[in-house]
Amino acid sequence: MKPEVRILADPNQLAHEAAVEFARLATDSIKARNVFRVALSGGSTPKSLYSLLANGEPWRSELPWDKLHFFWSDERHVPPDHPDSNFRMANEAMFSKLVIPTENIHRIRGEEDDPAKAADEYKQDLEKSFHLIANQLPRFDLVLLGLGTDGHTASLFPDSDALSEREHFVAANWIAKLNAWRITLTFPLLNNAAHVLFLVSGSEKANILRAVLENDNVNQYPAQSIRPTSGRLLWLVDREAGASLSATVQNSSITK
Ligand code: 6PG
């Protein structure tokens, strides 16, 4: 199924459109199941979304924050106060501006010396939070993802071992080019989500975005393996990131 692509005028419009989508999904999930479970993405792109949700209206006032449970698609192998921490970025942009029950924030413990132990602890938190029975996969209401210029998403980098992980839904992943460990959700879990939302911004992403969305070789980049088995995939990109997309894709994308 061709993914849905929306091209927004600029990063601010991208963040606004993402906030609208986030709030719509949260409202629907809470109406149906009295809870909204979202996996946040890291990096820099989503910071404006997190800040808009926490400070902008109607979201600050109208989202039932006590019914939102926050997880992460991945985390760096660093303490939560480290500049590279995905938790720290979300905390500074969003959590610190709101009153959210601490039990609703499901941090990956990047400070754990053993990244495999951190991955296992996170897996146990997921199993408990989603009330899973044996061999069930968590089904996130929403997974937020970004796109690296090498085609990685979450911490599923090219040539890394976790790309082929199909048994465990959380993995410690050694990233040789970064000389660093990451803890990441793996494809079985990511593709089990009800909704996956990529946020891609900036001219430096134009070439990789076109390659991921339009290459004939659909297994060249990790992000191409994000294909929800029974969920919706939506790409929100700004005009700079979408500049290299073919006219067909551009014309079929709702450009706001
Ligand atoms: C991370 C992210 C990663 C990110 C991309 C894009 O931990 O870094 O999960 O997958 O989404 O690298 O990052 P930018 O938004 O900073 O371009």
Coordinates of C-alpha atoms and ligand atoms in Angstrom, one line a residue:
M1 CA 0.0 0.0 0.0
K2 CA 1.5 3.4 -1.0
P3 CA 2.1 5.4 2.2
E4 CA 0.3 8.7 2.6
V5 CA 2.6 11.7 2.2
R6 CA 1.6 15.3 3.2
I7 CA 3.9 18.1 2.3
L8 CA 3.6 21.1 4.6
A9 CA 4.9 24.6 3.8
D10 CA 7.6 24.9 6.6
P11 CA 8.7 23.3 9.9
N12 CA 6.1 25.3 11.9
Q13 CA 3.3 24.0 9.7
L14 CA 4.8 20.5 10.0
A15 CA 4.7 20.7 13.8
H16 CA 1.1 22.1 13.7
E17 CA -0.1 19.3 11.4
A18 CA 1.6 16.7 13.6
A19 CA 0.0 18.2 16.7
V20 CA -3.4 18.0 15.0
E21 CA -2.8 14.3 14.1
F22 CA -1.4 13.5 17.6
A23 CA -4.5 15.0 19.3
R24 CA -6.9 13.3 17.0
L25 CA -5.4 9.9 17.6
A26 CA -5.1 10.5 21.3
T27 CA -8.8 11.6 21.5
D28 CA -9.9 8.5 19.5
S29 CA -7.8 6.1 21.6
I30 CA -9.0 7.5 24.9
K31 CA -12.6 7.4 23.7
A32 CA -12.2 3.7 22.8
R33 CA -9.8 2.4 25.5
N34 CA -9.4 5.2 28.0
V35 CA -5.7 5.3 27.3
F36 CA -3.3 6.6 24.6
R37 CA 0.1 5.0 24.3
V38 CA 2.6 6.7 22.1
A39 CA 6.2 6.0 21.3
L40 CA 8.1 9.2 21.0
S41 CA 10.9 9.6 18.5
G42 CA 14.2 11.3 19.3
G43 CA 16.6 13.6 17.4
S44 CA 15.7 17.2 16.8
T45 CA 12.8 17.2 14.4
P46 CA 10.0 16.3 16.9
K47 CA 11.1 18.9 19.5
S48 CA 8.8 21.6 18.0
L49 CA 5.9 19.2 18.1
Y50 CA 6.5 18.4 21.7
S51 CA 6.8 22.0 22.6
L52 CA 3.6 22.9 20.6
L53 CA 1.6 20.2 22.4
A54 CA 2.8 21.4 25.8
N55 CA 2.4 25.2 25.2
G56 CA 0.0 25.6 22.3
E57 CA -3.8 25.6 22.4
P58 CA -6.1 23.7 22.3
W59 CA -3.7 20.9 23.1
R60 CA -2.3 22.2 26.4
S61 CA -5.7 22.7 27.9
E62 CA -7.7 20.0 26.1
L63 CA -5.6 16.9 26.0
P64 CA -6.3 14.6 29.0
W65 CA -2.7 14.3 29.9
D66 CA -3.2 11.9 32.7
K67 CA -4.5 9.3 30.1
L68 CA -1.4 9.7 27.8
H69 CA 1.4 7.2 28.4
F70 CA 4.7 8.1 26.8
F71 CA 7.3 5.6 25.6
W72 CA 10.2 6.0 23.2
S73 CA 11.0 4.4 19.9
D74 CA 14.7 4.4 20.9
E75 CA 17.2 5.9 23.3
R76 CA 20.8 6.6 23.4
H77 CA 23.1 4.8 25.9
V78 CA 23.5 7.9 28.1
P79 CA 22.0 9.2 31.4
P80 CA 18.6 11.1 31.2
D81 CA 20.3 14.4 31.8
H82 CA 22.8 14.0 29.0
P83 CA 22.5 16.4 26.1
D84 CA 22.1 13.4 23.7
S85 CA 19.2 11.9 25.7
N86 CA 15.9 11.6 23.9
F87 CA 14.2 11.6 27.3
R88 CA 15.9 14.9 28.1
M89 CA 14.8 16.5 24.9
A90 CA 11.1 15.5 25.5
N91 CA 11.3 16.5 29.1
E92 CA 12.7 19.9 28.3
A93 CA 10.2 20.5 25.5
M94 CA 7.1 19.0 26.9
F95 CA 7.0 17.1 30.3
S96 CA 8.6 19.9 32.3
K97 CA 5.8 22.3 31.1
L98 CA 2.9 20.0 32.2
V99 CA 1.7 18.0 35.2
I100 CA 2.0 14.3 34.0
P101 CA 1.9 11.4 36.4
T102 CA 5.4 10.0 36.6
E103 CA 4.0 6.5 36.1
N104 CA 2.9 7.7 32.6
I105 CA 6.5 8.3 31.5
H106 CA 8.1 5.1 30.5
R107 CA 11.8 6.0 30.2
I108 CA 14.4 3.7 28.6
R109 CA 17.2 3.6 31.3
G110 CA 20.0 4.7 29.0
E111 CA 22.2 5.2 32.1
E112 CA 22.3 1.4 32.7
D113 CA 25.9 0.2 32.1
D114 CA 24.7 -2.9 30.3
P115 CA 22.5 -1.8 27.3
A116 CA 21.1 -5.3 27.0
K117 CA 19.8 -5.0 30.6
A118 CA 18.3 -1.6 29.8
A119 CA 16.5 -3.2 26.7
D120 CA 15.2 -6.1 28.8
E121 CA 13.9 -3.8 31.6
Y122 CA 12.1 -1.7 28.9
K123 CA 10.7 -4.9 27.4
Q124 CA 9.3 -5.8 30.8
D125 CA 7.8 -2.3 31.3
L126 CA 6.1 -2.6 27.9
E127 CA 4.7 -6.1 28.7
K128 CA 3.3 -4.8 32.0
S129 CA 2.0 -1.5 30.5
F130 CA 0.2 -3.2 27.6
H131 CA -1.0 -6.1 29.9
L132 CA 0.5 -8.6 27.4
I133 CA 0.1 -12.4 27.6
A134 CA 2.8 -14.7 26.4
N135 CA 4.2 -13.9 22.9
Q136 CA 1.8 -11.0 22.3
L137 CA 3.3 -7.8 20.8
P138 CA 2.5 -4.4 22.2
R139 CA 0.3 -2.4 19.8
F140 CA 1.0 1.3 20.1
D141 CA -1.8 3.7 19.3
L142 CA 0.9 5.9 17.7
V143 CA 4.6 5.5 16.9
L144 CA 6.5 8.7 16.0
L145 CA 9.6 8.2 13.8
G146 CA 12.2 10.3 12.2
L147 CA 14.5 9.7 9.2
G148 CA 18.3 9.9 9.2
T149 CA 20.2 10.9 6.1
D150 CA 21.5 7.3 5.9
G151 CA 17.9 6.0 5.9
H152 CA 17.9 4.9 9.6
T153 CA 14.8 5.2 11.8
A154 CA 14.5 4.8 15.5
S155 CA 18.0 3.3 16.2
L156 CA 17.7 0.8 13.3
F157 CA 20.8 1.9 11.4
P158 CA 22.1 0.4 8.1
D159 CA 24.4 -2.7 8.7
S160 CA 23.4 -3.0 12.4
D161 CA 22.3 -6.3 14.0
A162 CA 18.9 -5.2 15.2
L163 CA 17.7 -4.8 11.6
S164 CA 17.2 -8.6 11.5
E165 CA 15.8 -9.0 15.0
R166 CA 12.4 -10.7 14.7
E167 CA 12.2 -12.5 18.1
H168 CA 12.7 -9.6 20.6
F169 CA 10.7 -6.4 20.2
V170 CA 13.3 -4.3 22.1
A171 CA 17.1 -4.6 21.3
A172 CA 20.4 -3.2 22.4
N173 CA 22.0 -2.3 19.0
W174 CA 25.7 -1.5 18.5
I175 CA 26.1 1.3 16.0
A176 CA 29.6 1.0 14.6
K177 CA 29.7 4.3 12.8
L178 CA 28.7 6.1 16.0
N179 CA 30.9 3.8 18.2
A180 CA 27.9 3.7 20.5
W181 CA 25.2 1.5 21.8
R182 CA 21.5 2.4 21.3
I183 CA 18.4 0.8 22.7
T184 CA 15.6 0.5 20.1
L185 CA 12.2 -0.9 19.3
T186 CA 12.6 -3.4 16.5
F187 CA 10.5 -3.9 13.3
P188 CA 8.0 -6.5 14.7
L189 CA 6.9 -4.0 17.3
L190 CA 7.1 -0.9 15.2
N191 CA 5.1 -2.5 12.4
N192 CA 2.4 -3.7 14.9
A193 CA 1.4 -0.1 15.6
A194 CA -2.1 1.2 14.8
H195 CA -0.5 4.4 13.4
V196 CA 3.0 5.3 12.4
L197 CA 3.8 9.0 11.8
F198 CA 7.2 10.0 10.2
L199 CA 8.2 13.6 10.7
V200 CA 10.9 14.8 8.2
S201 CA 12.1 18.3 7.9
G202 CA 14.9 20.1 6.0
S203 CA 16.7 20.1 2.7
E204 CA 19.4 17.7 4.0
K205 CA 16.6 15.0 4.0
A206 CA 15.4 15.6 0.5
N207 CA 17.5 12.9 -1.2
I208 CA 17.1 10.2 1.4
L209 CA 13.3 10.8 1.5
R210 CA 13.0 10.4 -2.2
A211 CA 15.1 7.2 -2.1
V212 CA 13.0 5.8 0.8
L213 CA 9.7 6.6 -0.8
E214 CA 10.5 6.1 -4.5
N215 CA 13.4 3.7 -5.0
D216 CA 12.6 0.5 -6.8
N217 CA 14.7 -1.4 -4.3
V218 CA 12.4 -1.3 -1.3
N219 CA 14.8 -3.0 1.0
Q220 CA 17.8 -0.7 0.6
Y221 CA 17.2 1.5 3.7
P222 CA 15.9 0.6 7.2
A223 CA 13.1 3.1 7.1
Q224 CA 11.6 1.3 4.1
S225 CA 11.0 -1.7 6.4
I226 CA 8.4 0.3 8.3
R227 CA 5.2 -1.2 6.8
P228 CA 2.5 -1.5 9.5
T229 CA 0.9 -4.9 9.2
S230 CA -2.5 -3.6 10.2
G231 CA -2.0 0.1 10.8
R232 CA -1.7 3.4 9.0
L233 CA 1.6 5.0 7.8
L234 CA 1.7 8.7 7.3
W235 CA 4.6 10.9 6.3
L236 CA 4.5 14.5 7.3
V237 CA 7.3 16.3 5.5
D238 CA 8.1 20.0 5.0
R239 CA 8.6 21.5 1.5
E240 CA 12.4 21.4 1.8
A241 CA 12.4 17.7 2.7
G242 CA 9.9 16.9 0.0
A243 CA 11.7 19.0 -2.7
S244 CA 13.2 15.9 -4.5
L245 CA 10.0 13.8 -4.5
S246 CA 8.6 13.0 -8.0
A247 CA 5.8 15.1 -9.4
T248 CA 3.5 12.2 -9.0
V249 CA 4.1 12.0 -5.2
Q250 CA 4.2 15.7 -4.8
N251 CA 0.9 16.1 -6.7
S252 CA -0.7 13.3 -4.7
S253 CA 0.4 14.9 -1.4
I254 CA -1.9 17.3 0.3
T255 CA 0.3 20.5 0.3
K256 CA -0.8 22.9 3.0
Ligands
6PG1 C1 17.4 9.3 17.4 C2 16.2 9.1 16.6 C3 16.5 9.0 15.2 C4 16.1 10.3 14.5 C5 16.7 10.5 13.2 C6 16.4 11.9 12.7 O1 17.5 8.8 18.5 O2 18.2 10.1 16.9 O3 15.3 8.2 17.0 O4 16.0 7.9 14.5 O5 14.7 10.3 14.4 O6 18.1 10.4 13.3 O7 16.9 12.9 13.6 P1 16.7 14.5 13.3 O8 15.2 14.7 13.6 O9 17.6 15.1 14.4 O10 17.1 14.8 11.9

